[in-house]
Short mmCIF file of C-alpha atoms and ligand atoms in Angstrom, two decimals:
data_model
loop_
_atom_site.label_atom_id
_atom_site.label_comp_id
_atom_site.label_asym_id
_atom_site.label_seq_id
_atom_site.Cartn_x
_atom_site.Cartn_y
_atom_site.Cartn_z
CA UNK A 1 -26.74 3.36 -6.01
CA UNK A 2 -26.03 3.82 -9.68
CA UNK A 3 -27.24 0.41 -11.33
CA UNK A 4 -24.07 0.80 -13.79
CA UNK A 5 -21.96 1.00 -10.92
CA UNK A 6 -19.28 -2.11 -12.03
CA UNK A 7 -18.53 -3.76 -8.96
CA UNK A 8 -18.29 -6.91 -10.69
CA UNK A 9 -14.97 -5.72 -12.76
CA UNK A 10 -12.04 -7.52 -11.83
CA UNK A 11 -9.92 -4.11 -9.89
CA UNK A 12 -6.81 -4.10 -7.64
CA UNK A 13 -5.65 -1.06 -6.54
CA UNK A 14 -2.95 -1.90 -4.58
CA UNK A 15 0.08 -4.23 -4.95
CA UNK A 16 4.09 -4.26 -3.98
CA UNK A 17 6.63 -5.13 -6.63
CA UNK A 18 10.45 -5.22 -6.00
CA UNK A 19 10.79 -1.86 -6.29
CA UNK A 20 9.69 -1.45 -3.09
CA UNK A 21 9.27 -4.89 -0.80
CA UNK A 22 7.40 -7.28 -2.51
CA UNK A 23 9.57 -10.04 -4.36
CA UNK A 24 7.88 -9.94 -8.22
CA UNK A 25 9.62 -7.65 -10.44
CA UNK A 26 7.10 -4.97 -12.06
CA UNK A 27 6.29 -6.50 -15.74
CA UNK A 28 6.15 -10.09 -14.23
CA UNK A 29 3.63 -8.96 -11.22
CA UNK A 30 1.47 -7.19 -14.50
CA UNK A 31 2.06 -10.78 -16.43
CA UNK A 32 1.03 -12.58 -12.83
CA UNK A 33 -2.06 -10.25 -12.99
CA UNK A 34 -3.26 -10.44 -16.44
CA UNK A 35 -3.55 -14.26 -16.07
CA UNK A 36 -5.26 -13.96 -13.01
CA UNK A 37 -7.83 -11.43 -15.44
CA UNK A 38 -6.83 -8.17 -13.82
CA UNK A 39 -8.65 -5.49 -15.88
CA UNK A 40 -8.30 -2.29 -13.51
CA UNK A 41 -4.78 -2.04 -12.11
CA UNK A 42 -2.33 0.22 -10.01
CA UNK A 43 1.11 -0.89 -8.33
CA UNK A 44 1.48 1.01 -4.95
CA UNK A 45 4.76 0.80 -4.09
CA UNK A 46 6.25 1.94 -1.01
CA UNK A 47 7.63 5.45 -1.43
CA UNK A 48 9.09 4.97 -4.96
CA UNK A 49 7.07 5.57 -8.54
CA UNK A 50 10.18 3.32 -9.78
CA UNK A 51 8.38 0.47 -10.55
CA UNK A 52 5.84 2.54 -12.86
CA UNK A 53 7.20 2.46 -15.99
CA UNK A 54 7.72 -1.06 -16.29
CA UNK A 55 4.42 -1.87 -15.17
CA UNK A 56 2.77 0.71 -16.89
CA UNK A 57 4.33 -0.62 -20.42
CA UNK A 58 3.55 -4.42 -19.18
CA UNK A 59 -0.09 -3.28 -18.35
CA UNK A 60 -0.06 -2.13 -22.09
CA UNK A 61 0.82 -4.85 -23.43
CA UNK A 62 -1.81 -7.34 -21.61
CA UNK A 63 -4.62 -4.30 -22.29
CA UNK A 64 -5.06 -4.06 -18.58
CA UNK A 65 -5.86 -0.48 -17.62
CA UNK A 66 -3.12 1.00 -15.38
CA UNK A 67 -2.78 3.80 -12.84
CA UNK A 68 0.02 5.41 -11.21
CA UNK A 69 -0.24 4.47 -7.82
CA UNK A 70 2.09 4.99 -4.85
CA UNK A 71 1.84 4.03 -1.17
CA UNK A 72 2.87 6.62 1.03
CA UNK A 73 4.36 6.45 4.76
CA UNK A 74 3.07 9.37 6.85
CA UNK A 75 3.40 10.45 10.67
CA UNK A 76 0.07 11.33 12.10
CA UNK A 77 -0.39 11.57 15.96
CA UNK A 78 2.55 9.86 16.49
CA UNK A 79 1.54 7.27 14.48
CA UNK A 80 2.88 5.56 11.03
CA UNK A 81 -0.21 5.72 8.50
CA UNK A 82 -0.22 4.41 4.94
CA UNK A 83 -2.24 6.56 2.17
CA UNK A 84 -2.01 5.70 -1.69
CA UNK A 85 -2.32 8.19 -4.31
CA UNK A 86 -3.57 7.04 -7.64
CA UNK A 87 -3.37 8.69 -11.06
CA UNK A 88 -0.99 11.43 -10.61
CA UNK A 89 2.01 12.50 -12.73
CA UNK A 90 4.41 10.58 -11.70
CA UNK A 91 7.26 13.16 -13.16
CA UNK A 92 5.70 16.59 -10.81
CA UNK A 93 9.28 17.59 -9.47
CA UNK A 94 7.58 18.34 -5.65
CA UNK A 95 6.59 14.51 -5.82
CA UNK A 96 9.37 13.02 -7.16
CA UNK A 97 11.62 15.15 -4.93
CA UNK A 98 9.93 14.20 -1.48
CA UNK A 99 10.21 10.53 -2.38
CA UNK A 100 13.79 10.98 -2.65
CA UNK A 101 14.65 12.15 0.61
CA UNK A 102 12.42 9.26 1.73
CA UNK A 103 15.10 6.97 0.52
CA UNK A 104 17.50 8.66 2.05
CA UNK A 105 15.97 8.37 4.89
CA UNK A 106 15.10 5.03 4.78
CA UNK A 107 18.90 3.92 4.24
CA UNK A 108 19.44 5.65 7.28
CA UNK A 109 16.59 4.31 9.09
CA UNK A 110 17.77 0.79 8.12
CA UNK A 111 21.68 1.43 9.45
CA UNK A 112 20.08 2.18 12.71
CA UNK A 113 17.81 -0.83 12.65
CA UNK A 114 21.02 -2.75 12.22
CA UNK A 115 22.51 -1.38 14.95
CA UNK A 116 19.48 -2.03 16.96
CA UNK A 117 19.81 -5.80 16.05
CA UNK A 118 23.65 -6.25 16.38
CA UNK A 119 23.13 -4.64 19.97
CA UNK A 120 20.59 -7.53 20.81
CA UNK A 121 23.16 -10.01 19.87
CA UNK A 122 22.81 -11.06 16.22
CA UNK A 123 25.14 -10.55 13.57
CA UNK A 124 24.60 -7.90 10.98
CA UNK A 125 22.62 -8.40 8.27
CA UNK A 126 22.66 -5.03 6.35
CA UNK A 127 23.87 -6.17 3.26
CA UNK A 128 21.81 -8.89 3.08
CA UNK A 129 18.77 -6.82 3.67
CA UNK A 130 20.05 -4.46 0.76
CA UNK A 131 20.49 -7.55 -1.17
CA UNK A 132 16.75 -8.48 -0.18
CA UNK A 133 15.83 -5.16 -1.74
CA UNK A 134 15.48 -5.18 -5.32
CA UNK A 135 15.63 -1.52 -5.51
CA UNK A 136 19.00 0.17 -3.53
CA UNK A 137 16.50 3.37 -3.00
CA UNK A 138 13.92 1.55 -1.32
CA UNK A 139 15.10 -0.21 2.04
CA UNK A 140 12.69 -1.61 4.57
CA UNK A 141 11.96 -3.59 7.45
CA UNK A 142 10.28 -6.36 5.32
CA UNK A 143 14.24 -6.86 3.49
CA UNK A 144 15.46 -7.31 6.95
CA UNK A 145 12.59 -9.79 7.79
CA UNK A 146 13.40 -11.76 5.05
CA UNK A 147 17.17 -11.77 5.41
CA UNK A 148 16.82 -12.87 9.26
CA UNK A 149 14.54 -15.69 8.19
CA UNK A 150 17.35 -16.65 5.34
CA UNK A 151 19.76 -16.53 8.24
CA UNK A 152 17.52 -18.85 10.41
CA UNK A 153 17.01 -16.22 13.20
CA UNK A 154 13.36 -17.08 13.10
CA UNK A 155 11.31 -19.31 11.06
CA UNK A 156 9.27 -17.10 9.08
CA UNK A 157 8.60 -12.80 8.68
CA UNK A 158 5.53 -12.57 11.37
CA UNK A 159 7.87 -13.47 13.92
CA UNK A 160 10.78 -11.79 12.93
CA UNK A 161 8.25 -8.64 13.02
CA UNK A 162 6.93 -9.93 16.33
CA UNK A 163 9.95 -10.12 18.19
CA UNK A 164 12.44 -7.40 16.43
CA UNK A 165 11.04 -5.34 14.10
CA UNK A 166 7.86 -4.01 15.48
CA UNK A 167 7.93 -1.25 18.72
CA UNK A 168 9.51 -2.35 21.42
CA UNK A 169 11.84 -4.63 19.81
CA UNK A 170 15.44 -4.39 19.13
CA UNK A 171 15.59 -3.81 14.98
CA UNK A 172 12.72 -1.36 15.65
CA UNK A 173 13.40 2.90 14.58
CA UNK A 174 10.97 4.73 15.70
CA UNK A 175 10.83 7.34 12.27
CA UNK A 176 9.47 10.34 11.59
CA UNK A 177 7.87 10.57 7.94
CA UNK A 178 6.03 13.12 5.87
CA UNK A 179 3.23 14.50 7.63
CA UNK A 180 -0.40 13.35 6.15
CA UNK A 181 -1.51 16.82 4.95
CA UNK A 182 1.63 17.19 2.95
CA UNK A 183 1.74 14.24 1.11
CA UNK A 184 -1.80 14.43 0.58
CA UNK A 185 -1.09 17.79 -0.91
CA UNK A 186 1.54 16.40 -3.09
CA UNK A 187 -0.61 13.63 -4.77
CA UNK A 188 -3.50 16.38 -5.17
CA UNK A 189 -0.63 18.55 -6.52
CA UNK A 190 0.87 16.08 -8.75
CA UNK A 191 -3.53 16.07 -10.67
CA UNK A 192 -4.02 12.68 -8.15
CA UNK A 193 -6.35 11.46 -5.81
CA UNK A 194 -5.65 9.77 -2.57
CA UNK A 195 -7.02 6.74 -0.17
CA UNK A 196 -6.60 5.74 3.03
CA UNK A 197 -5.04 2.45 3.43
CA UNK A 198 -6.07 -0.56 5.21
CA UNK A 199 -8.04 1.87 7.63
CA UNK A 200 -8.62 -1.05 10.49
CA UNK A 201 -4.72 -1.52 10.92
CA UNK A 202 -3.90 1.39 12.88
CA UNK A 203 -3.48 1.21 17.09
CA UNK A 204 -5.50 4.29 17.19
CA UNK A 205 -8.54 4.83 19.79
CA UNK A 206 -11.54 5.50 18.51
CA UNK A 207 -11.54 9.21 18.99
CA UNK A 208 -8.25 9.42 16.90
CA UNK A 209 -9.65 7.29 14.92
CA UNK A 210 -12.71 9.44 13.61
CA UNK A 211 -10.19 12.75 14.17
CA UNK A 212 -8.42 11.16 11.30
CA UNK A 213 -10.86 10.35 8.95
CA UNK A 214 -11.95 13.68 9.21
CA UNK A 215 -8.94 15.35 8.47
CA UNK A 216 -8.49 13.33 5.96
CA UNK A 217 -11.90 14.29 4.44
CA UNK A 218 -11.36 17.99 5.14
CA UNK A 219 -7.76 17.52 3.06
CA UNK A 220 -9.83 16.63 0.21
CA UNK A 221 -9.30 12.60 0.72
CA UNK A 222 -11.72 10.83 -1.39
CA UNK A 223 -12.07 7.05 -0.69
CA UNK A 224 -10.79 4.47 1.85
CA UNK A 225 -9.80 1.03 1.53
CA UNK A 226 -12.71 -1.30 2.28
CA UNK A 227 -11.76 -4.32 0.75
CA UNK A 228 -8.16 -5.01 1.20
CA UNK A 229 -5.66 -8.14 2.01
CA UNK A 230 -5.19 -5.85 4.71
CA UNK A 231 -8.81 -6.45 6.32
CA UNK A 232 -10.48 -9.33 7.92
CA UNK A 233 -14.30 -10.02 6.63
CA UNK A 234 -15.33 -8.36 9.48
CA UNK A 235 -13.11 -4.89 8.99
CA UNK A 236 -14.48 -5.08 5.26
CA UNK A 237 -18.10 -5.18 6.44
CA UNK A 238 -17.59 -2.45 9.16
CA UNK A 239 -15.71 0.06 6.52
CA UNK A 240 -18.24 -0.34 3.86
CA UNK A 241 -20.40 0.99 6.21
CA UNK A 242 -18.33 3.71 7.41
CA UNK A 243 -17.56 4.88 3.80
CA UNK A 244 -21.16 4.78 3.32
CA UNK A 245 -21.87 6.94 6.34
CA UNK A 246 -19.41 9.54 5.53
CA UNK A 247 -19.75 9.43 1.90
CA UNK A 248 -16.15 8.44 0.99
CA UNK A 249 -15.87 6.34 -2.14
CA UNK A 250 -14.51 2.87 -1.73
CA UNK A 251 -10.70 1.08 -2.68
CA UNK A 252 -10.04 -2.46 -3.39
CA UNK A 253 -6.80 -4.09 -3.44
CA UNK A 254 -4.63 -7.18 -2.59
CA UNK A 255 -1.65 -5.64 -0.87
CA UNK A 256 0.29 -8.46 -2.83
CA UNK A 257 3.81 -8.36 -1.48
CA UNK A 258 4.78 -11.99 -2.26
CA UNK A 259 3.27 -15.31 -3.76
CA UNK A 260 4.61 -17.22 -0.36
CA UNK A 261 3.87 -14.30 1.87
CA UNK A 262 0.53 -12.83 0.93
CA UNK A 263 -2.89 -13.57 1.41
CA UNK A 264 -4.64 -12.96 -1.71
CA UNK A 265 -3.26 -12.94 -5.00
CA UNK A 266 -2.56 -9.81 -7.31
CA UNK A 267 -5.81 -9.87 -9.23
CA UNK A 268 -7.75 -11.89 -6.84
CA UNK A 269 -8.66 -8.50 -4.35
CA UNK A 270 -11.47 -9.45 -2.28
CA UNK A 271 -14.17 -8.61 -3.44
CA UNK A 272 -15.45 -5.03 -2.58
CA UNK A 273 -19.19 -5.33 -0.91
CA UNK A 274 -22.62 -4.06 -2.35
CA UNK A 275 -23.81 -0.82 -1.98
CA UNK A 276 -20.48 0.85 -1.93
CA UNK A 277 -19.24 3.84 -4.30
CA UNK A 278 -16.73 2.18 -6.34
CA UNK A 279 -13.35 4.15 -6.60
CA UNK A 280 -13.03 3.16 -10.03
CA UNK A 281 -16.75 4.01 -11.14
CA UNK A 282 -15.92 7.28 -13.38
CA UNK A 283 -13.01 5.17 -14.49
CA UNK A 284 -14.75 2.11 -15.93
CA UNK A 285 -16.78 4.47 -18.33
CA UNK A 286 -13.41 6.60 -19.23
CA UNK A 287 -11.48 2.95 -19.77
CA UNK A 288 -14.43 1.82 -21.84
CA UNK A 289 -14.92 -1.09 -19.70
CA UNK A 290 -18.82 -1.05 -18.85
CA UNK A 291 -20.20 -4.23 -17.44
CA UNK A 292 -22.06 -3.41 -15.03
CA UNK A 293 -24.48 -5.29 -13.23
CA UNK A 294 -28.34 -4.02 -12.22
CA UNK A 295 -29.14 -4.27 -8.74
CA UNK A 296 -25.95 -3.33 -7.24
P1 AMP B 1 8.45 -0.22 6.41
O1 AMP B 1 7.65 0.67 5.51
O2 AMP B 1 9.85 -0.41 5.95
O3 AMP B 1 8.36 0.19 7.86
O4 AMP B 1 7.82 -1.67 6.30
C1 AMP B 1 6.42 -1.87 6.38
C2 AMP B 1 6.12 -3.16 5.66
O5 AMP B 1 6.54 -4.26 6.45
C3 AMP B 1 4.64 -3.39 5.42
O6 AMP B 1 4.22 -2.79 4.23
C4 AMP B 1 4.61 -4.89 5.27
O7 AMP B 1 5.04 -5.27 3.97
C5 AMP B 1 5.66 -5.34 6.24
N1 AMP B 1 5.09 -5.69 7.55
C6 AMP B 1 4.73 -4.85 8.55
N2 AMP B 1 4.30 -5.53 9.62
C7 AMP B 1 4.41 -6.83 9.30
C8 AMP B 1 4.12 -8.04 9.99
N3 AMP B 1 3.66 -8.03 11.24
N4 AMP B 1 4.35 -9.19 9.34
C9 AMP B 1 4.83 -9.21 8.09
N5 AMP B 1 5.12 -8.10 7.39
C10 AMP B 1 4.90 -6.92 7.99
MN1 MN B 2 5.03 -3.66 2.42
MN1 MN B 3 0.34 -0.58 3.97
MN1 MN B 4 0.78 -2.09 0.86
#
């Protein structure tokens, strides 16, 4: 490993503002960040590049280096998958025009959701969940989760997820999104690069498992998440080795949604392990930020 490599740099890669489902508005999640000594930043919002410029201009101002960053939904093998591009254009028309029918979708998606709950006997809470969602263009299950819990259905969003939103259960769509290969195509497009998110979240065997990752190497991915909100200690340990194995480059990020909800903190990632291939290592140089540490 490259003793330069700057593992020790303070990174997060991936964080929710209200233009998607997390609760902090875009310049005060950069403000929340930069006190919390962020120097490498991207917000990944769901399926919107709303939130960008307002960060980006906030990041700016606190001389925190920023990315474009988006989280996309995909359907792979019948499955919902997350992967987040980073440092694309976020005006390329095919880009901007597939996250628009997402919306629209979405909406739609969160009508029938509604109608899924009102069936099982509560009232509807549609407005309130578009209330819930800072940005009218970005509706998801997390805005109902939160307007149930206002509504004292259930006590707080795990169970709301646990007993209606999640397969199975009555506020649950199944929904098809974009397929991986095209919005993987669309990032690359658009002069990004993409990651696999959260890798150990998925209910897929392990065949499927490894059949994805190398698709998603073959597509020209280049990194997984390894440390992430996302993953337990143990996931973290068992996906540095993996990206090690396969020679993917490694992601760090909080998955900050919300300073109640989350885990970790935006700026306070966990910490990605030794002896993995930074993401950010041919962007510390580029961003003039070079403190690496020998022996890593
Ligand atoms: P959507 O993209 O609208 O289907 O919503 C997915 C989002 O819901 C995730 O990004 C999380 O923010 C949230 N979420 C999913 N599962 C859970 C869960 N079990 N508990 C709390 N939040 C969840
Ligand atoms: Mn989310
Ligand atoms: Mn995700
Ligand atoms: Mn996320």
């Amino acid at each position: 490993m490259n003793a330069m490599v700057p593992h020790d740099l303070n990174v997060d890669l991936h964080m929710h503002s209200t233009a998607s489902d997390g609760t902090v508005a875009p310049g005060d999640l950069v403000d929340r960040a930069a006190s919390n000594g962020l120097q490498i930043m991207a917000l990944t919002d769901h399926d919107t590049l709303d939130g960008l410029p307002r960060a980006r201009q906030a990041a700016a101002d606190h001389g925190i280096r920023f990315m474009n960053g988006v989280e996309i939904s995909v359907s792979w093998g019948g499955e919902t998958l997350h992967m987040v591009g980073l440092d694309f254009d976020a005006d390329h028309p095919g880009l901007v025009a597939q996250l628009k029918q997402v919306s629209v979708s979405r909406f739609e998606r969160g009508r029938a959701m509604d109608a899924g709950l009102v069936a099982s006997g509560l009232p509807s809470v549609f407005d309130e969940a578009m209330a819930y969602a800072g940005n009218p263009n970005l509706l998801g299950r997390a805005h109902f989760a939160r307007a149930l819990v206002a509504r004292g259905v259930c006590s707080h969003m795990q169970a709301v997820f646990d007993r209606y939103l999640t397969p199975g259960h009555p506020g649950y769509v199944a929904h098809e999104w974009t397929s991986l290969a095209k919005a993987m195509a669309l990032v690359h497009e658009a002069g990004g690069f993409t990651v696999l998110a959260h890798p150990a979240r998925y209910r897929i065997n392990a065949t499927a498992h490894w059949a994805l990752l190398q698709e998603f190497m073959s597509l020209g991915g280049r990194a997984i998440e390894v440390a992430t909100g996302s993953h337990s200690q143990d996931e973290t340990r068992r996906y540095q080795r993996l990206s090690v194995e396969m020679g993917l480059m490694a992601s760090r990020g909080s998955d900050f949604h919300c300073p109640k909800e989350s885990r970790y903190d935006v700026g306070q990632a966990p910490v990605l392990p030794c002896g993995t291939w930074p993401v950010w290592a041919g962007y510390a140089e580029r961003f003039g930020l070079t403190a690496g540490v020998a022996g890593h």
